Coordinates of C-alpha atoms in Angstrom, one line a residue:
M1 CA -21.8 33.0 -101.2
A2 CA -18.0 33.4 -101.6
R3 CA -16.4 31.6 -104.4
R4 CA -13.9 29.0 -103.6
K5 CA -10.5 29.6 -104.8
R6 CA -9.1 26.8 -106.9
L7 CA -5.7 25.5 -105.9
T8 CA -3.4 24.6 -108.7
P9 CA 0.0 22.8 -108.5
P10 CA 3.0 25.2 -108.7
R11 CA 4.8 25.4 -111.9
A12 CA 7.9 23.5 -112.4
D13 CA 10.0 26.6 -113.2
Y14 CA 8.8 28.1 -109.9
L15 CA 9.9 25.1 -107.9
E16 CA 13.4 25.0 -109.6
A17 CA 13.8 28.6 -108.8
A18 CA 12.6 28.3 -105.2
A19 CA 14.6 25.1 -104.4
P20 CA 18.0 25.8 -102.8
A21 CA 21.0 24.8 -104.8
P22 CA 22.3 21.3 -103.9
S23 CA 25.4 21.5 -101.7
A24 CA 28.6 19.7 -102.7
A25 CA 29.1 16.2 -101.3
P26 CA 30.5 16.2 -97.8
G27 CA 34.3 15.5 -97.7
P28 CA 36.3 13.7 -95.0
L29 CA 36.4 15.4 -91.7
S30 CA 39.8 17.0 -91.1
T31 CA 41.8 16.0 -87.9
P32 CA 42.7 18.9 -85.6
P33 CA 46.6 19.3 -85.7
I34 CA 46.8 18.9 -82.0
A35 CA 45.0 15.6 -82.1
Q36 CA 47.3 14.3 -84.9
V37 CA 50.4 15.2 -82.9
A38 CA 49.0 13.5 -79.8
G39 CA 48.4 10.4 -81.8
E40 CA 51.8 10.2 -83.3
T41 CA 53.4 10.8 -79.9
A42 CA 51.3 8.0 -78.3
S43 CA 52.3 5.6 -81.2
S44 CA 56.0 6.6 -80.8
A45 CA 55.8 6.0 -77.0
A46 CA 54.2 2.6 -77.4
L47 CA 56.9 1.5 -79.9
E48 CA 59.6 2.7 -77.5
T49 CA 58.0 0.9 -74.6
L50 CA 57.8 -2.3 -76.6
S51 CA 61.4 -2.0 -77.8
E52 CA 62.5 -1.4 -74.1
E53 CA 60.5 -4.4 -72.9
M54 CA 62.0 -6.7 -75.7
A55 CA 65.5 -5.5 -74.7
R56 CA 64.8 -6.4 -71.0
A57 CA 63.4 -9.7 -72.0
R58 CA 66.4 -10.5 -74.1
A59 CA 68.9 -9.4 -71.2
D60 CA 66.9 -11.4 -68.7
G61 CA 67.0 -14.6 -70.9
R62 CA 63.3 -14.5 -71.7
F63 CA 63.9 -13.9 -75.4
L64 CA 64.4 -16.9 -77.7
E65 CA 66.1 -16.8 -81.0
S66 CA 66.9 -19.2 -83.9
L67 CA 70.6 -19.0 -84.4
P68 CA 72.7 -20.6 -87.1
L69 CA 74.8 -23.4 -85.7
A70 CA 78.0 -21.7 -86.9
A71 CA 77.2 -18.6 -84.9
V72 CA 77.5 -20.4 -81.5
D73 CA 81.0 -20.9 -80.1
A74 CA 80.9 -24.1 -78.1
A75 CA 84.3 -23.4 -76.6
Y76 CA 83.4 -20.2 -75.0
L77 CA 83.5 -21.7 -71.5
V78 CA 85.5 -24.7 -70.2
R79 CA 82.9 -27.4 -70.0
D80 CA 82.2 -29.0 -66.6
R81 CA 80.8 -32.2 -68.2
I82 CA 83.9 -34.3 -69.0
G83 CA 82.1 -36.8 -71.1
V84 CA 78.7 -38.2 -72.1
S85 CA 77.9 -41.8 -72.7
D86 CA 77.3 -42.9 -76.3
E87 CA 73.9 -44.2 -75.2
E88 CA 72.8 -40.9 -73.7
Q89 CA 73.9 -39.0 -76.7
A90 CA 72.2 -41.4 -79.1
A91 CA 68.9 -41.1 -77.2
L92 CA 69.0 -37.3 -77.4
T93 CA 69.9 -37.4 -81.2
A94 CA 66.9 -39.7 -81.8
S95 CA 64.6 -37.3 -79.9
L96 CA 65.7 -34.4 -81.9
R97 CA 65.4 -36.2 -85.0
A98 CA 61.8 -37.2 -84.3
R99 CA 60.4 -34.2 -82.4
G100 CA 62.8 -31.4 -83.1
Q101 CA 64.4 -29.2 -80.4
Q102 CA 62.1 -28.8 -77.4
T103 CA 64.4 -27.0 -75.0
A104 CA 66.4 -23.9 -75.8
I105 CA 70.1 -23.8 -75.2
E106 CA 71.5 -20.7 -73.4
V107 CA 74.1 -18.4 -75.0
V108 CA 75.7 -15.1 -74.2
D109 CA 75.8 -12.4 -76.9
L110 CA 79.5 -11.8 -77.7
G111 CA 79.0 -9.2 -80.5
A112 CA 80.1 -9.6 -84.1
G113 CA 83.7 -8.9 -83.4
R114 CA 84.4 -12.1 -81.5
A115 CA 86.2 -14.8 -83.5
G116 CA 84.5 -18.2 -83.6
G117 CA 81.0 -16.9 -83.5
R118 CA 78.8 -14.1 -82.2
Y119 CA 77.4 -16.2 -79.3
G120 CA 79.1 -18.1 -76.5
L121 CA 77.6 -21.3 -75.3
I122 CA 76.7 -21.4 -71.6
S123 CA 74.6 -24.5 -71.4
G124 CA 73.2 -27.0 -73.9
W125 CA 76.4 -28.5 -75.3
R126 CA 74.7 -31.9 -75.8
R127 CA 71.8 -30.4 -77.7
L128 CA 74.1 -28.3 -79.9
T129 CA 76.4 -31.2 -80.6
A130 CA 73.5 -33.5 -81.6
L131 CA 72.0 -30.8 -83.9
R132 CA 75.3 -30.4 -85.6
Q133 CA 75.6 -34.1 -86.1
L134 CA 72.0 -34.3 -87.5
H135 CA 72.7 -31.4 -89.9
E136 CA 75.9 -33.0 -91.1
E137 CA 74.3 -36.3 -91.6
T138 CA 71.0 -35.2 -93.3
G139 CA 71.6 -31.7 -94.6
E140 CA 68.1 -30.8 -93.6
A141 CA 67.3 -27.1 -93.0
R142 CA 65.4 -27.8 -89.8
F143 CA 68.7 -28.9 -88.2
A144 CA 70.7 -25.9 -89.4
A145 CA 69.7 -23.7 -86.6
V146 CA 69.4 -23.9 -82.8
L147 CA 66.8 -22.4 -80.6
A148 CA 68.6 -20.3 -77.9
R149 CA 67.9 -18.2 -75.0
V150 CA 70.2 -15.1 -75.4
T151 CA 71.7 -13.1 -72.6
R152 CA 73.9 -10.1 -72.7
P153 CA 77.5 -10.3 -71.6
G154 CA 78.0 -10.0 -67.8
E155 CA 80.7 -11.2 -65.4
A156 CA 82.4 -14.3 -66.4
S157 CA 81.6 -15.8 -63.0
E158 CA 77.9 -15.4 -63.8
A159 CA 78.3 -17.4 -67.0
Y160 CA 80.2 -20.3 -65.2
L161 CA 77.5 -20.3 -62.4
A162 CA 74.7 -20.5 -65.0
M163 CA 76.4 -23.5 -66.6
V164 CA 76.9 -25.3 -63.3
E165 CA 73.3 -24.6 -62.2
E166 CA 71.9 -26.0 -65.4
N167 CA 73.9 -29.1 -65.3
E168 CA 73.3 -29.7 -61.7
V169 CA 69.5 -29.5 -62.2
R170 CA 69.4 -31.6 -65.4
V171 CA 71.9 -34.4 -65.0
G172 CA 74.0 -33.8 -61.9
L173 CA 77.8 -33.7 -61.7
S174 CA 80.3 -35.9 -60.1
H175 CA 82.5 -34.5 -57.3
Y176 CA 85.4 -34.7 -59.8
E177 CA 83.6 -32.5 -62.4
R178 CA 82.5 -30.0 -59.8
A179 CA 86.1 -29.7 -58.6
R180 CA 87.3 -29.5 -62.2
I181 CA 85.2 -26.5 -63.3
A182 CA 86.3 -24.7 -60.1
V183 CA 89.9 -25.3 -61.0
R184 CA 89.5 -24.4 -64.6
A185 CA 87.6 -21.1 -63.5
V186 CA 90.5 -20.2 -61.3
E187 CA 93.0 -20.9 -64.1
E188 CA 90.9 -18.7 -66.4
G189 CA 91.2 -15.9 -63.9
V190 CA 87.5 -15.8 -63.2
F191 CA 88.1 -16.4 -59.5
P192 CA 91.3 -15.6 -57.4
H193 CA 91.5 -19.0 -55.7
D194 CA 89.9 -22.3 -55.2
R195 CA 87.9 -21.4 -52.2
A196 CA 86.3 -18.4 -53.9
A197 CA 85.5 -20.5 -56.9
L198 CA 83.7 -23.2 -54.7
D199 CA 82.0 -20.6 -52.6
A200 CA 80.6 -18.8 -55.7
L201 CA 79.8 -21.8 -57.9
Y202 CA 78.3 -23.9 -55.1
A203 CA 76.9 -21.4 -52.8
A204 CA 73.7 -23.5 -52.3
A205 CA 75.7 -26.6 -51.3
S206 CA 76.0 -27.6 -47.7
R207 CA 79.4 -27.1 -45.9
A208 CA 80.1 -30.9 -45.9
K209 CA 79.4 -31.1 -49.7
K210 CA 81.7 -28.2 -50.5
S211 CA 84.4 -29.7 -48.3
K212 CA 84.3 -33.0 -50.3
I213 CA 84.4 -31.0 -53.6
R214 CA 87.4 -29.2 -52.2
S215 CA 89.1 -32.6 -51.5
F216 CA 88.6 -33.5 -55.1
V217 CA 90.4 -30.3 -56.2
A218 CA 93.5 -32.1 -55.2
L219 CA 92.8 -34.9 -57.6
V220 CA 92.1 -32.4 -60.4
R221 CA 95.3 -30.5 -59.9
H222 CA 97.5 -33.6 -59.5
L223 CA 95.9 -36.2 -61.7
D224 CA 93.8 -34.6 -64.4
G225 CA 94.9 -36.0 -67.6
A226 CA 96.3 -39.1 -66.0
L227 CA 92.9 -40.4 -65.0
A228 CA 90.9 -41.9 -67.9
F229 CA 87.6 -42.4 -65.9
P230 CA 87.7 -39.7 -63.1
M231 CA 83.9 -39.4 -63.0
A232 CA 83.6 -42.9 -61.7
I233 CA 85.6 -42.2 -58.6
G234 CA 83.4 -42.5 -55.6
E235 CA 83.4 -40.2 -52.6
R236 CA 85.3 -42.6 -50.3
L237 CA 88.1 -43.4 -52.8
G238 CA 88.4 -39.8 -53.8
L239 CA 88.8 -38.6 -50.1
D240 CA 91.4 -41.3 -49.5
L241 CA 93.3 -40.3 -52.7
A242 CA 93.1 -36.6 -51.6
R243 CA 94.5 -37.4 -48.2
R244 CA 97.4 -39.4 -49.6
L245 CA 98.2 -36.6 -52.1
G246 CA 98.4 -34.1 -49.1
E247 CA 100.6 -36.5 -47.1
D248 CA 103.0 -37.7 -49.8
R249 CA 104.5 -35.3 -52.3
G250 CA 105.7 -38.1 -54.5
F251 CA 102.4 -40.0 -54.6
A252 CA 100.9 -38.1 -57.6
K253 CA 103.9 -38.9 -59.9
A254 CA 104.0 -42.5 -58.8
L255 CA 100.3 -42.9 -59.3
A256 CA 100.4 -41.3 -62.8
R257 CA 103.2 -43.7 -63.7
A258 CA 101.2 -46.7 -62.5
L259 CA 98.1 -45.6 -64.4
K260 CA 100.1 -45.1 -67.6
A261 CA 101.7 -48.5 -67.3
A262 CA 98.4 -50.2 -66.6
G263 CA 96.4 -48.6 -69.3
P264 CA 93.0 -49.4 -67.7
A265 CA 90.3 -50.2 -70.3
D266 CA 87.4 -49.2 -68.1
A267 CA 86.5 -47.4 -64.7
E268 CA 86.7 -50.7 -62.8
A269 CA 90.1 -51.5 -64.0
E270 CA 91.3 -48.0 -63.2
Q271 CA 90.0 -48.1 -59.7
V272 CA 91.9 -51.3 -59.0
V273 CA 95.1 -49.4 -60.0
L274 CA 94.2 -46.6 -57.6
K275 CA 93.4 -48.8 -54.7
R276 CA 96.5 -50.9 -55.1
A277 CA 98.6 -47.6 -55.2
L278 CA 96.9 -46.6 -51.9
R279 CA 97.7 -49.9 -50.2
A280 CA 101.3 -49.9 -51.6
G281 CA 102.5 -47.0 -49.4
T282 CA 104.2 -43.9 -50.5
G283 CA 105.5 -43.0 -53.9
A284 CA 108.6 -41.1 -53.0
G285 CA 108.5 -41.4 -49.3
A286 CA 106.5 -39.4 -46.8
A287 CA 107.9 -36.3 -45.3
T288 CA 111.1 -36.9 -43.5
P289 CA 112.1 -35.0 -40.3
A290 CA 114.2 -32.6 -42.4
E291 CA 111.2 -32.0 -44.7
G292 CA 108.8 -31.4 -41.9
T293 CA 109.1 -27.6 -42.0
P294 CA 107.6 -25.4 -44.8
A295 CA 109.1 -26.1 -48.2
R296 CA 107.6 -23.2 -50.1
R297 CA 109.9 -20.3 -50.8
R298 CA 109.5 -16.9 -49.2
P299 CA 108.7 -13.8 -51.4
N300 CA 112.3 -12.9 -51.7
G301 CA 113.1 -16.3 -53.2
R302 CA 115.1 -17.9 -50.2
A303 CA 113.7 -20.9 -48.5
R304 CA 113.4 -20.9 -44.7
P305 CA 115.8 -23.4 -43.1
G306 CA 114.3 -26.4 -41.3
A307 CA 113.6 -25.9 -37.6
A308 CA 112.3 -29.4 -36.7
A309 CA 114.4 -31.1 -34.0
G310 CA 112.6 -34.4 -34.4
P311 CA 110.1 -36.6 -36.4
I312 CA 106.9 -34.9 -37.5
S313 CA 103.7 -36.7 -38.6
M314 CA 101.2 -35.0 -40.9
D315 CA 97.6 -35.8 -41.0
W316 CA 95.4 -34.2 -43.6
Q317 CA 91.8 -33.7 -42.7
P318 CA 89.8 -33.2 -45.9
E319 CA 86.5 -32.5 -44.2
A320 CA 87.9 -29.5 -42.2
Q321 CA 90.6 -28.7 -44.8
E322 CA 93.3 -28.9 -42.1
L323 CA 96.8 -30.3 -42.0
R324 CA 97.6 -31.4 -38.4
L325 CA 101.1 -31.7 -37.4
S326 CA 102.2 -33.8 -34.4
G327 CA 105.3 -35.6 -33.0
P328 CA 108.5 -34.7 -31.1
G329 CA 109.5 -32.3 -33.9
V330 CA 106.6 -30.0 -33.3
S331 CA 108.4 -27.9 -30.6
A332 CA 107.6 -24.4 -29.5
A333 CA 110.6 -23.2 -31.8
F334 CA 109.1 -25.1 -34.7
R335 CA 105.6 -23.6 -34.1
S336 CA 107.1 -20.1 -33.9
A337 CA 109.1 -20.5 -37.1
L338 CA 106.1 -21.9 -38.9
Q339 CA 103.8 -19.1 -37.8
Q340 CA 106.4 -16.5 -38.9
W341 CA 106.8 -18.1 -42.3
L342 CA 103.1 -18.3 -42.9
K343 CA 102.8 -14.6 -42.1
E344 CA 105.6 -13.6 -44.4
W345 CA 104.2 -15.8 -47.2
K346 CA 100.8 -14.4 -46.8
E347 CA 102.1 -10.9 -47.0

Protein backbone atom coordinates (compact mmCIF):
# COMPACT_ATOMS: atom_id res chain seq x y z
CA MET A 1 0.00 0.00 0.00
CA ALA A 2 1.54 3.27 -1.09
CA ARG A 3 2.29 5.83 1.47
CA ARG A 4 0.44 9.05 1.30
CA LYS A 5 2.63 12.08 0.82
CA ARG A 6 2.11 14.67 3.46
CA LEU A 7 1.44 18.17 2.15
CA THR A 8 3.14 20.94 4.04
CA PRO A 9 2.55 24.67 3.58
CA PRO A 10 5.26 26.44 1.56
CA ARG A 11 7.86 28.31 3.40
CA ALA A 12 7.55 32.02 3.72
CA ASP A 13 10.89 32.67 2.12
CA TYR A 14 9.80 30.65 -0.89
CA LEU A 15 6.64 32.67 -1.28
CA GLU A 16 8.53 35.92 -1.11
CA ALA A 17 10.96 34.70 -3.73
CA ALA A 18 8.25 33.43 -6.03
CA ALA A 19 5.90 36.39 -5.76
CA PRO A 20 6.37 38.98 -8.50
CA ALA A 21 7.66 42.37 -7.43
CA PRO A 22 4.86 44.88 -6.85
CA SER A 23 4.53 47.33 -9.70
CA ALA A 24 4.57 51.08 -9.18
CA ALA A 25 1.26 52.87 -8.61
CA PRO A 26 -0.38 53.71 -11.94
CA GLY A 27 0.09 57.38 -12.95
CA PRO A 28 -2.34 59.61 -14.84
CA LEU A 29 -3.03 58.67 -18.42
CA SER A 30 -1.18 60.98 -20.79
CA THR A 31 -3.26 62.77 -23.51
CA PRO A 32 -2.10 62.15 -27.05
CA PRO A 33 -0.72 65.39 -28.56
CA ILE A 34 -3.20 65.41 -31.44
CA ALA A 35 -6.16 65.17 -29.04
CA GLN A 36 -4.80 68.03 -26.95
CA VAL A 37 -4.39 70.25 -30.04
CA ALA A 38 -7.90 69.38 -31.20
CA GLY A 39 -9.35 70.30 -27.79
CA GLU A 40 -7.57 73.64 -27.70
CA THR A 41 -8.73 74.41 -31.25
CA ALA A 42 -12.34 73.60 -30.37
CA SER A 43 -12.22 75.83 -27.29
CA SER A 44 -10.72 78.68 -29.28
CA ALA A 45 -13.38 78.31 -31.98
CA ALA A 46 -16.15 78.30 -29.36
CA LEU A 47 -14.82 81.48 -27.78
CA GLU A 48 -14.53 83.14 -31.18
CA THR A 49 -18.10 82.18 -32.07
CA LEU A 50 -19.36 83.51 -28.74
CA SER A 51 -17.47 86.76 -29.26
CA GLU A 52 -18.90 87.17 -32.76
CA GLU A 53 -22.42 86.45 -31.54
CA MET A 54 -22.08 89.03 -28.78
CA ALA A 55 -20.81 91.57 -31.30
CA ARG A 56 -23.80 90.88 -33.58
CA ALA A 57 -26.19 91.13 -30.64
CA ARG A 58 -24.69 94.47 -29.67
CA ALA A 59 -24.88 95.81 -33.23
CA ASP A 60 -28.49 94.61 -33.56
CA GLY A 61 -29.53 96.30 -30.34
CA ARG A 62 -29.98 93.02 -28.43
CA PHE A 63 -27.18 93.78 -26.01
CA LEU A 64 -27.99 95.72 -22.83
CA GLU A 65 -25.38 97.60 -20.84
CA SER A 66 -25.37 99.59 -17.64
CA LEU A 67 -23.86 102.96 -18.52
CA PRO A 68 -22.84 105.86 -16.28
CA LEU A 69 -25.27 108.74 -16.68
CA ALA A 70 -22.44 111.07 -17.65
CA ALA A 71 -21.48 108.80 -20.56
CA VAL A 72 -24.74 109.47 -22.41
CA ASP A 73 -25.01 112.59 -24.58
CA ALA A 74 -28.67 113.62 -24.47
CA ALA A 75 -28.12 116.29 -27.15
CA TYR A 76 -26.86 113.84 -29.78
CA LEU A 77 -30.07 114.26 -31.83
CA VAL A 78 -32.48 117.16 -32.08
CA ARG A 79 -35.36 115.85 -29.98
CA ASP A 80 -38.76 115.46 -31.59
CA ARG A 81 -40.64 115.83 -28.32
CA ILE A 82 -40.91 119.58 -27.69
CA GLY A 83 -42.01 119.22 -24.10
CA VAL A 84 -43.45 116.86 -21.54
CA SER A 85 -46.04 117.78 -18.95
CA ASP A 86 -44.88 118.04 -15.35
CA GLU A 87 -47.52 115.50 -14.36
CA GLU A 88 -46.25 112.89 -16.83
CA GLN A 89 -42.62 113.39 -15.79
CA ALA A 90 -43.52 113.21 -12.09
CA ALA A 91 -45.32 109.90 -12.64
CA LEU A 92 -42.31 108.45 -14.45
CA THR A 93 -39.93 109.64 -11.73
CA ALA A 94 -42.11 108.06 -9.04
CA SER A 95 -42.14 104.76 -10.94
CA LEU A 96 -38.35 104.74 -11.30
CA ARG A 97 -37.96 105.55 -7.61
CA ALA A 98 -40.21 102.67 -6.57
CA ARG A 99 -39.39 99.94 -9.10
CA GLY A 100 -36.19 101.03 -10.79
CA GLN A 101 -35.69 101.21 -14.54
CA GLN A 102 -37.86 98.64 -16.31
CA THR A 103 -37.28 99.63 -19.93
CA ALA A 104 -33.89 100.28 -21.50
CA ILE A 105 -33.09 103.47 -23.36
CA GLU A 106 -31.47 103.27 -26.81
CA VAL A 107 -28.06 104.77 -27.53
CA VAL A 108 -25.52 104.70 -30.31
CA ASP A 109 -21.86 103.99 -29.61
CA LEU A 110 -19.90 107.14 -30.48
CA GLY A 111 -16.48 105.97 -29.34
CA ALA A 112 -14.28 107.47 -26.66
CA GLY A 113 -13.20 110.40 -28.80
CA ARG A 114 -16.55 112.20 -28.99
CA ALA A 115 -16.95 115.17 -26.65
CA GLY A 116 -19.90 115.10 -24.29
CA GLY A 117 -20.00 111.34 -23.81
CA ARG A 118 -19.27 108.05 -25.49
CA TYR A 119 -22.91 107.28 -26.28
CA GLY A 120 -25.48 109.35 -28.14
CA LEU A 121 -29.08 109.18 -26.98
CA ILE A 122 -31.56 107.99 -29.61
CA SER A 123 -34.63 107.33 -27.49
CA GLY A 124 -35.44 107.42 -23.79
CA TRP A 125 -34.90 111.10 -23.03
CA ARG A 126 -37.58 111.13 -20.33
CA ARG A 127 -36.14 108.10 -18.54
CA LEU A 128 -32.61 109.48 -18.68
CA THR A 129 -33.78 112.86 -17.38
CA ALA A 130 -35.72 111.26 -14.53
CA LEU A 131 -32.75 109.12 -13.49
CA ARG A 132 -30.48 112.16 -13.46
CA GLN A 133 -32.97 114.03 -11.29
CA LEU A 134 -33.22 111.11 -8.88
CA HIS A 135 -29.45 110.71 -8.64
CA GLU A 136 -28.98 114.40 -8.00
CA GLU A 137 -31.72 114.35 -5.37
CA THR A 138 -30.78 111.15 -3.51
CA GLY A 139 -27.17 110.40 -4.40
CA GLU A 140 -28.07 106.69 -4.46
CA ALA A 141 -25.84 104.42 -6.54
CA ARG A 142 -28.84 102.66 -8.11
CA PHE A 143 -29.69 105.89 -9.92
CA ALA A 144 -26.13 106.57 -11.08
CA ALA A 145 -26.35 104.34 -14.17
CA VAL A 146 -28.87 103.77 -16.93
CA LEU A 147 -29.74 100.49 -18.61
CA ALA A 148 -29.23 100.99 -22.34
CA ARG A 149 -29.55 99.09 -25.59
CA VAL A 150 -26.37 99.88 -27.49
CA THR A 151 -26.12 100.01 -31.28
CA ARG A 152 -23.20 100.79 -33.51
CA PRO A 153 -23.00 104.04 -35.48
CA GLY A 154 -24.89 103.93 -38.75
CA GLU A 155 -26.45 106.46 -41.04
CA ALA A 156 -27.71 109.52 -39.20
CA SER A 157 -31.05 109.00 -40.92
CA GLU A 158 -31.36 105.61 -39.18
CA ALA A 159 -30.88 107.24 -35.79
CA TYR A 160 -33.61 109.81 -36.49
CA LEU A 161 -35.92 107.09 -37.76
CA ALA A 162 -35.36 105.01 -34.62
CA MET A 163 -36.19 108.00 -32.43
CA VAL A 164 -39.37 108.80 -34.34
CA GLU A 165 -40.55 105.19 -34.35
CA GLU A 166 -40.00 104.79 -30.62
CA ASN A 167 -41.95 107.93 -29.75
CA GLU A 168 -44.73 107.19 -32.22
CA VAL A 169 -45.27 103.80 -30.57
CA ARG A 170 -44.98 105.00 -26.97
CA VAL A 171 -46.64 108.39 -26.76
CA GLY A 172 -47.48 109.57 -30.25
CA LEU A 173 -46.43 112.90 -31.70
CA SER A 174 -48.42 115.93 -32.73
CA HIS A 175 -48.33 117.00 -36.38
CA TYR A 176 -46.22 119.98 -35.36
CA GLU A 177 -43.64 117.75 -33.65
CA ARG A 178 -43.54 115.41 -36.64
CA ALA A 179 -42.96 118.33 -38.97
CA ARG A 180 -40.39 119.87 -36.65
CA ILE A 181 -38.13 116.81 -36.53
CA ALA A 182 -38.25 116.61 -40.34
CA VAL A 183 -37.23 120.27 -40.62
CA ARG A 184 -34.43 119.84 -38.07
CA ALA A 185 -33.13 116.75 -39.85
CA VAL A 186 -32.94 118.72 -43.10
CA GLU A 187 -31.16 121.57 -41.32
CA GLU A 188 -28.67 119.07 -39.88
CA GLY A 189 -27.93 117.85 -43.41
CA VAL A 190 -29.35 114.38 -42.78
CA PHE A 191 -31.81 114.74 -45.67
CA PRO A 192 -31.56 116.99 -48.74
CA HIS A 193 -35.05 118.48 -48.47
CA ASP A 194 -38.34 118.29 -46.59
CA ARG A 195 -39.98 115.76 -48.88
CA ALA A 196 -37.07 113.33 -48.53
CA ALA A 197 -37.18 113.69 -44.75
CA LEU A 198 -40.92 113.08 -44.56
CA ASP A 199 -40.78 110.10 -46.92
CA ALA A 200 -38.00 108.48 -44.88
CA LEU A 201 -39.16 109.27 -41.36
CA TYR A 202 -42.84 108.56 -41.98
CA ALA A 203 -42.62 105.90 -44.66
CA ALA A 204 -45.41 103.88 -43.04
CA ALA A 205 -47.79 106.86 -42.86
CA SER A 206 -50.61 107.21 -45.35
CA ARG A 207 -50.36 109.74 -48.15
CA ALA A 208 -53.00 111.92 -46.49
CA LYS A 209 -51.16 111.90 -43.15
CA LYS A 210 -47.85 112.81 -44.77
CA SER A 211 -49.60 115.64 -46.63
CA LYS A 212 -50.87 117.04 -43.33
CA ILE A 213 -47.45 116.80 -41.74
CA ARG A 214 -46.01 118.58 -44.79
CA SER A 215 -48.48 121.42 -44.25
CA PHE A 216 -47.25 121.81 -40.67
CA VAL A 217 -43.70 122.16 -42.02
CA ALA A 218 -44.69 125.69 -43.04
CA LEU A 219 -45.67 126.48 -39.43
CA VAL A 220 -42.33 125.19 -38.17
CA ARG A 221 -40.30 127.15 -40.70
CA HIS A 222 -42.18 130.42 -40.17
CA LEU A 223 -43.35 130.31 -36.55
CA ASP A 224 -41.09 128.00 -34.54
CA GLY A 225 -39.98 130.05 -31.57
CA ALA A 226 -42.92 132.45 -31.85
CA LEU A 227 -45.43 129.77 -30.81
CA ALA A 228 -45.45 128.87 -27.12
CA PHE A 229 -47.86 125.93 -27.35
CA PRO A 230 -47.48 124.52 -30.89
CA MET A 231 -48.31 120.94 -29.89
CA ALA A 232 -51.86 122.01 -29.05
CA ILE A 233 -52.58 123.25 -32.58
CA GLY A 234 -55.18 120.96 -34.08
CA GLU A 235 -55.26 119.67 -37.62
CA ARG A 236 -57.88 122.10 -38.94
CA LEU A 237 -56.27 125.19 -37.43
CA GLY A 238 -52.84 124.09 -38.57
CA LEU A 239 -53.99 123.60 -42.16
CA ASP A 240 -55.68 127.02 -42.16
CA LEU A 241 -52.49 128.65 -40.90
CA ALA A 242 -50.38 126.81 -43.47
CA ARG A 243 -52.69 127.93 -46.25
CA ARG A 244 -52.49 131.56 -45.15
CA LEU A 245 -48.70 131.38 -44.85
CA GLY A 246 -48.58 130.17 -48.46
CA GLU A 247 -50.89 132.90 -49.70
CA ASP A 248 -49.58 135.91 -47.76
CA ARG A 249 -45.86 136.57 -47.45
CA GLY A 250 -46.36 139.07 -44.66
CA PHE A 251 -48.64 136.92 -42.52
CA ALA A 252 -45.83 135.16 -40.60
CA LYS A 253 -44.26 138.40 -39.36
CA ALA A 254 -47.63 139.93 -38.50
CA LEU A 255 -48.64 136.81 -36.58
CA ALA A 256 -45.33 136.67 -34.72
CA ARG A 257 -45.80 140.29 -33.64
CA ALA A 258 -49.35 139.55 -32.48
CA LEU A 259 -48.22 136.54 -30.44
CA LYS A 260 -45.43 138.50 -28.80
CA ALA A 261 -47.76 141.35 -27.93
CA ALA A 262 -50.43 139.04 -26.50
CA GLY A 263 -48.06 136.83 -24.50
CA PRO A 264 -50.63 134.01 -24.14
CA ALA A 265 -50.40 132.13 -20.85
CA ASP A 266 -51.78 128.84 -22.13
CA ALA A 267 -52.63 126.96 -25.31
CA GLU A 268 -56.24 128.14 -25.35
CA ALA A 269 -55.22 131.79 -25.19
CA GLU A 270 -52.65 131.30 -27.92
CA GLN A 271 -55.19 129.73 -30.24
CA VAL A 272 -57.49 132.73 -29.73
CA VAL A 273 -54.67 134.91 -31.09
CA LEU A 274 -54.12 132.57 -34.04
CA LYS A 275 -57.79 132.45 -35.00
CA ARG A 276 -58.14 136.20 -34.64
CA ALA A 277 -55.19 136.71 -36.99
CA LEU A 278 -56.78 134.40 -39.56
CA ARG A 279 -60.03 136.37 -39.47
CA ALA A 280 -58.25 139.75 -39.61
CA GLY A 281 -57.01 139.24 -43.15
CA THR A 282 -53.54 139.72 -44.47
CA GLY A 283 -50.46 140.84 -42.63
CA ALA A 284 -48.65 142.80 -45.33
CA GLY A 285 -51.16 142.31 -48.11
CA ALA A 286 -51.73 139.43 -50.45
CA ALA A 287 -49.77 139.19 -53.65
CA THR A 288 -50.45 142.14 -55.90
CA PRO A 289 -50.60 141.79 -59.68
CA ALA A 290 -46.98 142.87 -59.96
CA GLU A 291 -46.03 140.27 -57.37
CA GLY A 292 -47.91 137.50 -59.07
CA THR A 293 -44.84 136.34 -60.94
CA PRO A 294 -42.03 134.31 -59.40
CA ALA A 295 -40.10 136.37 -56.86
CA ARG A 296 -37.18 134.00 -56.24
CA ARG A 297 -33.92 134.85 -57.94
CA ARG A 298 -32.34 132.97 -60.75
CA PRO A 299 -29.00 131.21 -60.24
CA ASN A 300 -27.18 134.20 -61.79
CA GLY A 301 -28.67 136.47 -59.11
CA ARG A 302 -31.03 138.46 -61.36
CA ALA A 303 -34.74 138.35 -60.73
CA ARG A 304 -36.95 137.63 -63.71
CA PRO A 305 -39.18 140.64 -64.53
CA GLY A 306 -42.91 140.36 -64.00
CA ALA A 307 -44.92 139.05 -66.88
CA ALA A 308 -48.45 139.24 -65.50
CA ALA A 309 -50.81 141.52 -67.40
CA GLY A 310 -53.61 141.41 -64.83
CA PRO A 311 -54.65 140.29 -61.34
CA ILE A 312 -53.66 136.79 -60.22
CA SER A 313 -55.30 134.80 -57.44
CA MET A 314 -53.30 132.17 -55.60
CA ASP A 315 -54.92 129.22 -53.85
CA TRP A 316 -52.66 126.95 -51.79
CA GLN A 317 -53.88 123.33 -51.65
CA PRO A 318 -52.11 121.71 -48.67
CA GLU A 319 -53.57 118.25 -49.27
CA ALA A 320 -52.08 118.07 -52.76
CA GLN A 321 -49.18 120.40 -51.98
CA GLU A 322 -50.15 122.58 -54.97
CA LEU A 323 -50.30 126.31 -55.51
CA ARG A 324 -53.07 127.06 -58.00
CA LEU A 325 -52.95 130.31 -59.96
CA SER A 326 -56.00 131.78 -61.64
CA GLY A 327 -57.31 135.10 -62.93
CA PRO A 328 -56.85 137.40 -65.96
CA GLY A 329 -53.12 137.67 -65.31
CA VAL A 330 -52.54 133.95 -65.92
CA SER A 331 -52.07 134.38 -69.67
CA ALA A 332 -50.20 132.16 -72.10
CA ALA A 333 -47.23 134.52 -71.90
CA PHE A 334 -47.23 134.33 -68.11
CA ARG A 335 -47.42 130.52 -68.12
CA SER A 336 -44.55 130.33 -70.58
CA ALA A 337 -42.42 132.72 -68.50
CA LEU A 338 -43.21 130.81 -65.31
CA GLN A 339 -42.34 127.44 -66.84
CA GLN A 340 -39.05 128.78 -68.16
CA TRP A 341 -38.17 130.29 -64.82
CA LEU A 342 -38.95 127.05 -62.97
CA LYS A 343 -36.80 125.09 -65.42
CA GLU A 344 -33.85 127.46 -64.97
CA TRP A 345 -34.25 127.54 -61.20
CA LYS A 346 -34.33 123.74 -61.00
CA GLU A 347 -31.21 123.46 -63.13
